Amino acid sequence: MEKQSIEQLQNICTQLRRDVLRMVHAVQSGHPGAPLGCAEFFVALYFDQLHHNSDFKMDGKGEDLFFLSNGHLSAGWYSVLSRSGYFPVSELKTFRKLDSRLQGHPATHEHLPGIRIASGSLGQGLSVALGVAQAKKIDKDDHLIYVLMGDGELQEGQVWEAAMYAAHHGVDNLIATIDYNGQQIDGPTEKIMDLKNLKAKWEAFGWEVIETKEGNDMKSVIDGLEKAKSLTGKGKPVLNLLYTEMGFGVDFMVGTHKWHGSPPNDEQLAKALGQLQETLGDY
Amino acid sequence: MSLDLKFTYTEKKDTRSGFGDGFLEAGRRNPNVVGLCADLIGSLKMGDFQKEFPERFFQTGIAEANMIGISAGLAIGGKIPFAGTFANFATGRVYDQIRQSVAYSQKNVKICASHAGLTLGEDGATHQILEDLGMMKMLPHMTVINPCDYNQTKAATLAIAEYEGPVYLRFGRPSWPVFTPADQKFEIGKAWKMIDGKDVTIFATGHLVWEAVVAEAMLRSEGISAEVINIHTIKPLDEEAILESVKKTGCAVSAEEHQLNGGLGDSIAQCLIRNNPAPLEYVGVNDSFGESGTPTQLLEKYGLNAENIVKAAKKALSRK
Ligand SMILES: Cc1ncc(C[n+]2csc(CCOP(=O)(O)OP(=O)(O)O)c2C)c(N)n1
Ligand SMILES: [Mg+2]
């Protein structure tokens, strides 16, 4: 894929946000908040960072692979997958409907290109990513494994089992990103179950930690991922703390947990789309 | 009284060693076979593989959920992971991980579960899982196998390495008669009629296949002809073999080291009720937890030994 300019990448983000809102609105269900906040990350990864083939192979040998642990961001992932050529953009309209490959949470049984494992039950994706990373090491394939987790998701114990394992086994071909939006279903993480000093926690577990303070700025997101990449291959797993805002891009959705799992109504959709210019053409 | 047994043995061995030896052999045959274990390498007999293939073996520490997830990831990368721990921690503790990352996602992961059932013995009920077959057989895409002795466990381990898809392989701790041939061919999903009979069928799985062999001789000495069928694969169930046998004998007993709820007996009952309703008696644990004791004591106390199979067979016969 040709390198895209920051402006071009930003245009894709805007389209991704439109896709997400229209998808969850159409079925009046799904999760708009976090995918809006992770638009820059998804687009930077798929359109700038990953060495991947949209010609999908399950084992992903010879390419970088991405895993979505926080499966409720499915609308955003489906949008970026279709926009980068894994399946027709028109298929986005089947999201969450009967007989669709675009299940409410990502699934493999209908063989949707780009998806390698189901997610939705939180806390499992880092472990899976570690397994694939180790398979790559056995095969002497020097491509990277990426995984995205939510910050609330870090309350699951399995994540810390995986964190301990990754450092012990020196899984240094892996970059884990945390969607550090400070929100979860019932409220701000601080109130629900305070994550306290995440950077220190991951460092104490033996990880190399970088912080991307402007997670909704395309240039910063790319710089962060570049920096993370430069730290791979040095014996330690790499963590990217990505500071984002839930609901970013729509003024009445930003910065609150209220849009974690609520779709906009007709009026709200119109208002939201008015703030997001159609750039690549709606599905 | 000495019994005229149709199968005999010269040595006793644990089924987990059958697993360990089969696993090593599978690793030699196929470089994609890899192993994982959650701090129970010695108990699971995975040490020989680890020694021979250190780069293909992963110690996960006491973190079973992570082990299941890593296994799914290794399977995505084209490996054939064998993940080993005690049956309790290989199922109940990680049910959701198996459900989402292995079964629903159809990953080629082999869940290798030792120390299943009462015969684990002295460790007691915290470790004696009696619900694992039920949990695993309820999962779509999951194959569930419970071999009966060292040789069959080794053969099963080699067979699942060649089969593509999620498998639950259950075996145990105690030294147990080795009464099936070393060179047997293991066919997943194919029941093995070990002894021909005409009055009653005994369907047994795991360690209780040996008890069924003893029960057959006891019944024969009283003039009752029992057929013994080894159901090593709980799922997919060999319904054809079950129906064919019961058509002939007209009644049956199921025998397993598991809860009656959700075990092999329930699968057989479901098969019979839909096709050929016939009297069926269950030998298994009846809605209780186990306790400490020797394997033999526990099988006796919980009603799982040959004598209980004989009693159940007579009851089934009386209901014909
Ligand atoms: C194991 C598990 N428990 C609970 C849920 C329900 N759930 C879905 S998303 C979510 C909040 C997750 O918080 P976070 O990871 O911060 O995601 P965000 O709300 O920021 O999108 C919860 C509790 C789940 N999907 N999986
Ligand atoms: Mg969050």
XYZ file of C-alpha atoms and ligand atoms in Angstrom:
630
model
C 0.000 0.000 0.000
C 1.187 3.496 -0.839
C 1.986 5.773 2.092
C -0.883 8.125 2.802
C -0.511 11.676 4.040
C -1.678 12.644 7.502
C -4.566 14.472 5.896
C -5.605 11.447 3.893
C -5.435 9.305 7.021
C -7.553 11.815 8.894
C -10.141 11.635 6.150
C -10.326 7.878 6.584
C -10.870 8.398 10.321
C -13.782 10.686 9.665
C -15.311 8.100 7.383
C -14.720 5.380 9.979
C -16.585 7.471 12.528
C -19.492 7.917 10.138
C -19.523 4.193 9.446
C -19.597 3.335 13.144
C -22.433 5.736 13.914
C -24.518 4.642 10.942
C -23.926 0.969 11.742
C -25.011 1.124 15.372
C -27.864 3.471 14.508
C -29.216 1.112 11.845
C -29.696 -1.750 14.317
C -30.181 0.435 17.397
C -27.552 -1.564 19.220
C -23.805 -1.819 19.544
C -20.984 0.245 20.963
C -20.125 3.616 19.400
C -18.051 5.239 22.186
C -14.758 3.373 22.123
C -14.463 2.943 18.336
C -14.952 6.698 17.926
C -12.060 7.168 20.355
C -9.884 4.575 18.616
C -10.451 5.750 15.039
C -6.945 7.230 14.745
C -5.409 4.057 16.134
C -7.321 1.758 13.770
C -6.523 3.853 10.732
C -2.869 4.449 11.644
C -2.453 0.713 12.152
C -4.168 -0.572 9.016
C -3.253 2.227 6.601
C 0.222 3.107 7.822
C 1.821 0.585 10.155
C 0.853 -3.019 9.475
C 2.718 -5.084 6.939
C -0.263 -7.130 5.928
C -2.118 -8.635 3.006
C -5.805 -8.014 2.642
C -5.656 -11.356 0.852
C -6.500 -13.120 4.080
C -4.714 -16.202 5.414
C -5.640 -17.539 8.852
C -2.065 -18.351 9.918
C -0.828 -14.894 8.881
C 2.653 -16.225 8.151
C 4.911 -13.516 6.777
C 2.742 -10.578 7.886
C 2.011 -8.424 10.919
C -1.198 -9.385 12.686
C -3.680 -7.438 14.768
C -5.978 -8.821 17.472
C -8.883 -6.956 19.034
C -9.244 -8.094 22.621
C -11.989 -5.588 23.480
C -14.370 -7.123 20.963
C -17.117 -4.573 21.561
C -15.152 -2.212 19.297
C -16.285 -4.432 16.421
C -17.991 -1.638 14.463
C -14.728 0.291 14.233
C -12.722 -2.792 13.338
C -15.180 -3.901 10.646
C -15.080 -0.425 9.158
C -11.288 -0.273 8.952
C -11.087 -3.852 7.641
C -13.538 -3.159 4.860
C -12.024 0.216 4.053
C -8.596 -1.400 3.723
C -9.878 -4.084 1.383
C -10.605 -7.181 3.444
C -14.257 -7.358 2.377
C -16.723 -5.145 0.499
C -17.625 -1.904 2.244
C -21.266 -2.587 1.372
C -21.210 -5.497 3.817
C -21.094 -3.017 6.700
C -24.835 -2.674 6.322
C -25.289 -6.264 7.550
C -23.703 -5.476 10.942
C -25.502 -7.274 13.786
C -28.224 -8.571 11.482
C -29.345 -12.157 11.004
C -27.089 -14.273 8.768
C -24.335 -11.652 8.751
C -20.602 -12.279 8.906
C -20.406 -9.082 10.969
C -21.511 -10.494 14.307
C -22.162 -8.205 17.257
C -18.759 -9.235 18.547
C -16.034 -10.532 16.211
C -16.347 -14.199 15.264
C -14.643 -16.610 12.922
C -17.347 -19.114 12.066
C -18.528 -17.261 8.984
C -14.903 -16.700 7.957
C -14.902 -12.931 7.833
C -11.498 -11.979 6.382
C -9.324 -10.186 8.934
C -10.749 -11.964 11.979
C -8.687 -14.783 13.446
C -10.440 -15.407 16.750
C -13.631 -14.498 18.545
C -13.552 -11.776 21.186
C -16.177 -10.132 23.335
C -15.657 -11.889 26.598
C -12.989 -9.502 27.851
C -9.501 -10.351 29.012
C -8.509 -13.048 26.547
C -6.885 -11.252 23.627
C -3.443 -10.652 25.078
C -3.017 -14.359 25.769
C -4.028 -15.201 22.220
C -1.639 -12.594 20.836
C 1.169 -14.117 22.898
C 0.515 -17.525 21.393
C 0.660 -16.193 17.864
C 3.791 -14.211 18.712
C 5.458 -17.369 19.963
C 4.377 -19.324 16.892
C 6.113 -16.608 14.847
C 9.249 -17.007 16.908
C 9.282 -20.775 16.371
C 8.909 -20.150 12.632
C 11.608 -17.437 12.664
C 9.087 -15.034 11.146
C 10.114 -11.563 12.305
C 6.769 -9.832 11.816
C 4.952 -8.197 14.699
C 1.806 -8.973 16.645
C -0.437 -6.102 17.732
C -3.269 -6.276 20.216
C -5.709 -3.663 21.521
C -7.276 -3.877 24.979
C -9.608 -1.585 26.894
C -8.503 0.048 30.114
C -11.493 -1.308 32.021
C -10.613 -4.679 30.541
C -7.401 -4.584 32.579
C -9.510 -5.381 35.614
C -9.620 -8.982 34.350
C -7.052 -11.191 36.067
C -6.132 -13.065 32.916
C -4.552 -9.910 31.496
C -2.022 -9.941 34.318
C -1.333 -13.639 33.886
C -0.490 -12.795 30.303
C 1.535 -9.722 31.288
C 3.696 -11.816 33.599
C 4.123 -14.535 30.998
C 5.097 -12.148 28.197
C 7.966 -10.658 30.150
C 9.147 -13.996 31.542
C 9.279 -15.535 28.072
C 10.727 -12.394 26.455
C 7.926 -12.049 23.917
C 9.419 -8.970 22.277
C 7.648 -9.237 18.936
C 4.430 -7.931 20.414
C 2.967 -4.450 20.874
C -0.036 -4.207 23.169
C -2.009 -0.976 23.116
C -4.377 0.121 25.863
C -7.342 2.281 24.915
C -6.791 4.541 27.906
C -10.083 6.409 27.756
C -10.740 6.308 31.488
C -14.279 5.010 30.935
C -16.119 1.728 31.225
C -19.789 0.706 31.250
C -20.828 1.879 34.688
C -18.744 5.046 34.782
C -15.187 6.381 34.883
C -12.617 3.659 35.644
C -11.432 5.778 38.541
C -14.787 5.287 40.269
C -15.524 1.715 39.214
C -12.138 0.151 39.944
C -9.249 2.560 39.923
C -6.404 1.429 37.675
C -3.990 3.722 39.554
C -0.559 3.989 37.981
C -0.796 1.841 34.871
C 2.617 2.790 33.546
C 4.278 1.706 36.781
C 2.209 -1.468 36.885
C 3.249 -2.611 33.422
C 6.844 -1.621 34.037
C 6.812 -3.601 37.242
C 5.600 -6.580 35.219
C 8.701 -6.231 33.060
C 7.330 -4.416 30.033
C 8.749 -1.552 28.014
C 6.089 1.155 28.287
C 5.522 4.144 26.054
C 2.809 6.749 26.393
C 0.921 8.237 23.481
C -0.550 11.280 25.149
C -2.524 12.511 22.137
C -4.359 9.372 21.090
C -6.800 11.286 18.922
C -4.125 13.070 16.935
C -3.039 11.119 13.876
C 0.570 12.286 13.886
C 1.034 11.427 17.575
C -0.569 8.025 17.138
C 1.765 7.177 14.270
C 4.785 8.500 16.174
C 3.761 6.379 19.154
C 3.432 3.243 17.066
C 6.785 3.957 15.381
C 8.414 4.355 18.750
C 6.793 1.160 19.989
C 8.066 -0.677 16.927
C 11.594 0.608 17.543
C 11.475 -0.986 20.994
C 10.561 -4.466 19.755
C 13.190 -7.157 19.378
C 15.015 -6.123 22.524
C 13.894 -8.857 24.865
C 10.843 -7.148 26.342
C 7.180 -6.945 25.365
C 6.071 -3.407 24.504
C 3.068 -1.558 25.886
C 1.556 1.514 24.284
C -0.617 3.529 26.671
C -2.881 5.337 24.251
C -4.688 8.270 25.846
C -7.967 8.629 23.975
C -11.362 10.175 24.541
C -14.387 7.973 24.332
C -16.791 9.335 21.734
C -14.174 11.590 20.105
C -15.325 13.471 17.010
C -18.886 14.181 18.106
C -19.262 17.064 20.549
C -22.161 15.620 22.544
C -20.626 12.148 22.788
C -17.093 12.914 23.807
C -15.593 12.160 27.197
C -18.401 10.198 28.831
C -19.209 6.537 29.402
C -22.814 7.240 28.381
C -22.089 6.317 24.768
C -20.175 3.146 25.588
C -23.041 0.976 24.444
C -25.896 3.249 23.391
C -26.726 3.995 19.767
C -27.850 7.455 18.668
C -31.487 8.005 17.682
C -32.399 9.558 14.312
C -32.010 13.112 15.495
C -28.739 12.445 17.282
C -27.362 10.631 14.260
C -28.163 13.546 11.984
C -26.534 15.937 14.404
C -23.448 13.734 14.745
C -23.039 13.178 11.011
C -23.271 16.933 10.564
C -19.962 17.137 12.414
C -18.284 14.423 10.328
C -17.787 15.060 6.669
C -18.328 12.165 4.264
C -14.866 11.600 2.779
C -14.698 8.185 1.121
C -18.395 7.745 0.496
C -20.826 6.133 2.929
C -21.412 2.393 2.595
C -13.497 -67.211 43.592
C -11.240 -66.702 40.600
C -12.823 -65.010 37.615
C -12.452 -66.051 34.012
C -11.628 -62.604 32.579
C -11.828 -61.988 28.833
C -9.083 -59.383 29.123
C -6.125 -59.700 31.435
C -3.095 -57.680 32.340
C 0.468 -58.203 33.388
C 1.207 -54.714 34.595
C -0.471 -51.623 35.938
C 0.376 -48.137 34.690
C -1.176 -44.717 34.923
C -3.055 -43.342 31.922
C -1.218 -40.020 32.297
C 1.983 -41.854 31.376
C 0.211 -43.095 28.266
C -0.464 -39.455 27.497
C 3.123 -38.393 28.212
C 4.600 -41.128 26.023
C 2.091 -40.484 23.242
C 2.800 -36.766 23.414
C 6.543 -37.316 23.030
C 5.930 -39.619 20.078
C 3.534 -37.108 18.485
C 6.230 -34.456 18.874
C 8.746 -36.656 17.087
C 6.339 -37.327 14.247
C 5.218 -33.749 13.694
C 7.337 -30.622 14.270
C 4.179 -28.522 14.625
C 3.218 -30.271 17.850
C 3.946 -27.966 20.806
C 3.218 -28.224 24.514
C 2.146 -26.017 27.390
C 1.748 -26.757 31.050
C 0.696 -24.773 34.123
C 3.246 -25.921 36.700
C 2.323 -29.603 36.525
C 4.860 -30.949 34.048
C 5.802 -33.843 36.313
C 2.221 -34.784 37.122
C 1.220 -34.659 33.450
C 4.330 -36.597 32.349
C 5.206 -33.866 29.857
C 8.838 -33.691 30.945
C 10.304 -35.962 28.264
C 8.805 -33.827 25.522
C 10.061 -30.676 27.195
C 13.554 -32.112 27.434
C 13.640 -33.199 23.816
C 11.912 -30.124 22.355
C 12.579 -27.219 24.737
C 11.911 -24.610 22.064
C 8.474 -26.103 21.460
C 7.411 -26.244 25.082
C 6.030 -23.413 27.227
C 5.815 -23.334 30.997
C 2.933 -20.965 31.765
C 3.141 -20.926 35.528
C -0.071 -21.316 37.507
C -2.176 -19.400 35.015
C -4.579 -21.701 33.223
C -6.723 -19.047 31.559
C -3.642 -17.555 29.947
C -2.507 -21.027 28.893
C -5.746 -21.649 27.005
C -5.509 -18.280 25.247
C -1.879 -18.824 24.278
C -2.801 -22.249 22.948
C -5.464 -20.699 20.726
C -2.869 -18.216 19.462
C -0.347 -20.951 18.740
C -3.046 -22.782 16.803
C -3.713 -19.660 14.725
C -0.004 -19.658 13.885
C -0.280 -23.230 12.569
C 0.965 -25.105 15.629
C -0.772 -28.041 17.305
C -0.753 -27.113 20.994
C -1.237 -29.701 23.739
C -2.135 -27.786 26.902
C -1.879 -29.833 30.062
C -3.116 -29.416 33.611
C -5.421 -31.171 36.082
C -8.892 -31.811 34.667
C -10.469 -29.474 37.196
C -8.313 -26.539 36.129
C -8.487 -27.542 32.460
C -12.260 -27.146 32.348
C -14.245 -25.405 35.093
C -11.599 -22.833 35.799
C -11.240 -21.853 32.155
C -14.636 -22.626 30.701
C -15.154 -19.202 29.182
C -11.671 -19.165 27.657
C -12.263 -22.574 26.083
C -15.703 -21.546 24.951
C -14.716 -18.322 23.178
C -11.086 -18.772 22.144
C -11.093 -22.507 21.363
C -14.534 -23.995 20.685
C -16.398 -21.070 19.118
C -13.264 -20.004 17.247
C -12.626 -23.631 16.197
C -8.965 -23.690 17.119
C -6.872 -26.822 16.834
C -6.134 -26.968 20.558
C -5.774 -30.205 22.528
C -6.844 -29.767 26.138
C -5.053 -32.490 28.061
C -6.647 -33.138 31.414
C -5.139 -35.400 34.007
C -6.232 -36.458 37.497
C -9.877 -36.622 36.454
C -12.501 -38.272 38.609
C -12.506 -39.938 41.998
C -9.446 -42.089 41.305
C -7.232 -39.087 41.814
C -7.631 -40.245 45.395
C -6.217 -38.594 48.471
C -6.225 -34.968 47.256
C -9.982 -35.011 47.726
C -12.967 -33.251 46.228
C -11.300 -29.921 45.393
C -9.341 -31.782 42.731
C -11.701 -34.641 41.828
C -13.645 -33.136 39.010
C -16.752 -35.112 38.093
C -18.409 -32.562 35.833
C -15.805 -32.086 33.116
C -17.230 -34.446 30.498
C -20.569 -32.687 30.747
C -19.076 -29.218 30.442
C -16.915 -30.175 27.502
C -19.501 -32.168 25.582
C -21.924 -29.247 25.711
C -19.530 -27.106 23.691
C -20.181 -27.111 19.947
C -17.149 -28.267 17.889
C -15.555 -29.988 20.895
C -14.454 -33.625 20.652
C -14.389 -35.386 24.026
C -12.232 -38.463 24.644
C -11.789 -40.537 27.806
C -9.530 -43.551 27.194
C -9.399 -46.564 29.528
C -5.775 -47.551 30.080
C -2.152 -46.677 29.317
C -2.147 -48.148 25.820
C -5.423 -46.630 24.758
C -4.426 -43.227 26.137
C -1.173 -43.311 24.197
C -3.000 -44.299 21.016
C -5.610 -41.575 21.583
C -2.909 -38.948 22.101
C -1.342 -39.837 18.767
C -4.734 -39.840 17.066
C -5.749 -36.383 18.267
C -2.475 -34.913 17.014
C -3.568 -35.897 13.531
C -7.134 -34.695 13.920
C -7.833 -31.031 13.112
C -10.072 -29.357 15.703
C -10.558 -28.767 19.429
C -10.249 -31.868 21.603
C -10.715 -32.552 25.291
C -8.599 -35.559 26.311
C -9.284 -36.876 29.808
C -7.034 -39.234 31.712
C -6.026 -39.996 35.273
C -3.545 -40.512 38.028
C -3.830 -44.063 39.433
C -1.879 -47.116 38.414
C -4.435 -49.095 36.438
C -4.497 -52.445 34.626
C -3.060 -52.269 31.127
C -5.406 -54.620 29.306
C -5.751 -53.258 25.784
C -3.152 -53.962 23.074
C -0.126 -51.731 22.621
C -0.510 -51.691 18.865
C -4.184 -50.702 18.805
C -5.523 -48.319 16.234
C -7.467 -45.486 17.815
C -10.400 -44.262 15.814
C -11.962 -41.095 17.185
C -15.727 -41.484 17.484
C -15.718 -45.248 16.944
C -16.841 -47.367 19.890
C -14.995 -50.628 20.473
C -16.990 -53.745 21.202
C -14.622 -55.590 23.514
C -16.822 -58.482 24.581
C -19.796 -59.979 22.764
C -22.918 -60.699 24.765
C -26.673 -61.033 24.369
C -28.532 -60.205 27.607
C -27.337 -56.725 28.561
C -24.869 -54.133 27.230
C -22.363 -52.368 29.452
C -21.222 -49.065 27.984
C -18.160 -47.927 29.885
C -15.600 -45.172 29.576
C -12.239 -44.373 31.182
C -11.064 -46.358 34.176
C -14.469 -47.998 34.502
C -13.932 -50.001 31.316
C -11.744 -52.274 33.423
C -14.505 -52.563 36.024
C -16.868 -53.470 33.196
C -14.526 -56.236 32.053
C -14.523 -57.648 35.586
C -18.304 -57.238 35.840
C -18.780 -59.200 32.619
C -16.924 -62.188 34.079
C -18.954 -61.969 37.289
C -22.209 -61.866 35.366
C -21.119 -64.771 33.164
C -20.406 -66.883 36.238
C -24.088 -66.410 37.092
C -25.249 -67.291 33.600
C -25.790 -63.742 32.350
C -24.249 -62.793 29.030
C -23.065 -59.179 28.980
C -21.722 -57.237 26.039
C -18.973 -54.739 26.911
C -18.522 -51.671 24.745
C -15.676 -49.253 25.277
C -16.923 -45.718 24.637
C -13.613 -43.886 24.574
C -15.134 -41.032 22.582
C -17.992 -39.388 24.441
C -18.464 -36.895 21.630
C -19.082 -37.515 18.812
C -20.952 -40.490 20.236
C -20.998 -43.684 18.183
C -24.789 -43.928 18.124
C -24.767 -46.655 15.529
C -22.763 -49.009 17.748
C -24.959 -48.204 20.739
C -28.210 -48.818 18.914
C -26.980 -51.988 17.260
C -25.965 -53.470 20.593
C -29.113 -52.504 22.470
C -31.261 -53.816 19.630
C -29.711 -57.185 20.385
C -29.535 -57.100 24.202
C -32.616 -55.014 24.950
C -31.156 -53.233 27.991
C -28.008 -51.446 29.084
C -25.799 -50.014 31.807
C -23.587 -46.953 31.505
C -20.449 -46.747 33.651
C -18.304 -43.681 34.123
C -16.204 -41.854 36.691
C -18.366 -38.753 36.451
C -21.598 -37.201 37.660
C -24.725 -38.889 36.364
C -25.909 -35.433 35.373
C -24.429 -34.620 32.020
C -22.164 -37.623 31.639
C -21.864 -40.515 29.201
C -25.035 -42.112 30.576
C -27.044 -39.035 29.665
C -25.683 -39.101 26.135
C -26.634 -42.757 25.790
C -30.070 -42.143 27.287
C -30.664 -39.371 24.795
C -29.657 -41.656 21.959
C -31.879 -44.517 23.154
C -34.917 -42.413 23.939
C -34.919 -40.933 20.466
C -34.347 -44.189 18.635
C -35.095 -47.268 20.687
C -36.299 -46.685 24.249
C -34.880 -49.483 26.413
C -34.105 -49.874 30.123
C -30.865 -48.109 31.036
C -29.197 -48.104 34.447
C -26.485 -45.621 35.383
C -23.250 -46.263 37.247
C -21.649 -42.974 38.197
C -21.549 -40.391 40.953
C -25.017 -39.328 41.989
C -24.994 -35.565 42.553
C -22.294 -35.402 45.178
C -18.686 -34.318 45.536
C -15.955 -36.827 46.282
C -13.558 -37.021 49.229
C -10.120 -38.300 50.221
C -9.339 -41.999 50.064
C -7.614 -44.560 47.882
C -8.993 -45.008 44.369
C -10.354 -48.462 45.186
C -12.015 -47.282 48.381
C -13.602 -44.359 46.589
C -14.927 -46.412 43.691
C -16.499 -48.733 46.244
C -17.958 -46.032 48.469
C -19.438 -44.050 45.573
C -20.834 -47.142 43.847
C -18.573 -47.219 40.809
C -16.870 -50.620 40.884
C -17.536 -53.964 39.188
C -19.984 -55.094 41.874
C -22.091 -52.015 41.245
C -22.033 -52.617 37.509
C -23.250 -56.177 38.141
C -26.081 -54.883 40.322
C -27.059 -52.299 37.726
C -26.990 -54.925 34.959
C -29.347 -57.173 36.891
C -31.684 -54.273 37.526
C -31.675 -53.343 33.839
C -32.409 -56.980 32.960
C -35.323 -57.074 35.383
C -36.863 -54.055 33.649
C -36.850 -55.623 30.199
C -15.588 -10.921 30.816
C -16.529 -9.802 30.525
N -17.160 -9.182 31.529
C -18.021 -8.177 31.271
C -18.277 -7.782 29.995
C -19.284 -6.673 29.715
N -18.581 -5.477 29.219
C -18.457 -5.195 27.913
S -17.559 -3.817 27.619
C -17.325 -3.549 29.281
C -16.532 -2.367 29.760
C -15.143 -2.478 29.324
O -14.429 -1.345 29.685
P -13.231 -0.871 28.766
O -12.342 -2.019 28.502
O -12.632 0.316 29.390
O -13.920 -0.526 27.394
P -14.637 0.850 27.014
O -15.847 0.979 27.886
O -13.652 1.919 27.259
O -15.000 0.672 25.601
C -17.950 -4.547 30.027
C -17.971 -4.604 31.483
C -17.604 -8.471 28.958
N -17.820 -8.179 27.674
N -16.717 -9.448 29.245
Mg -12.316 2.224 28.769
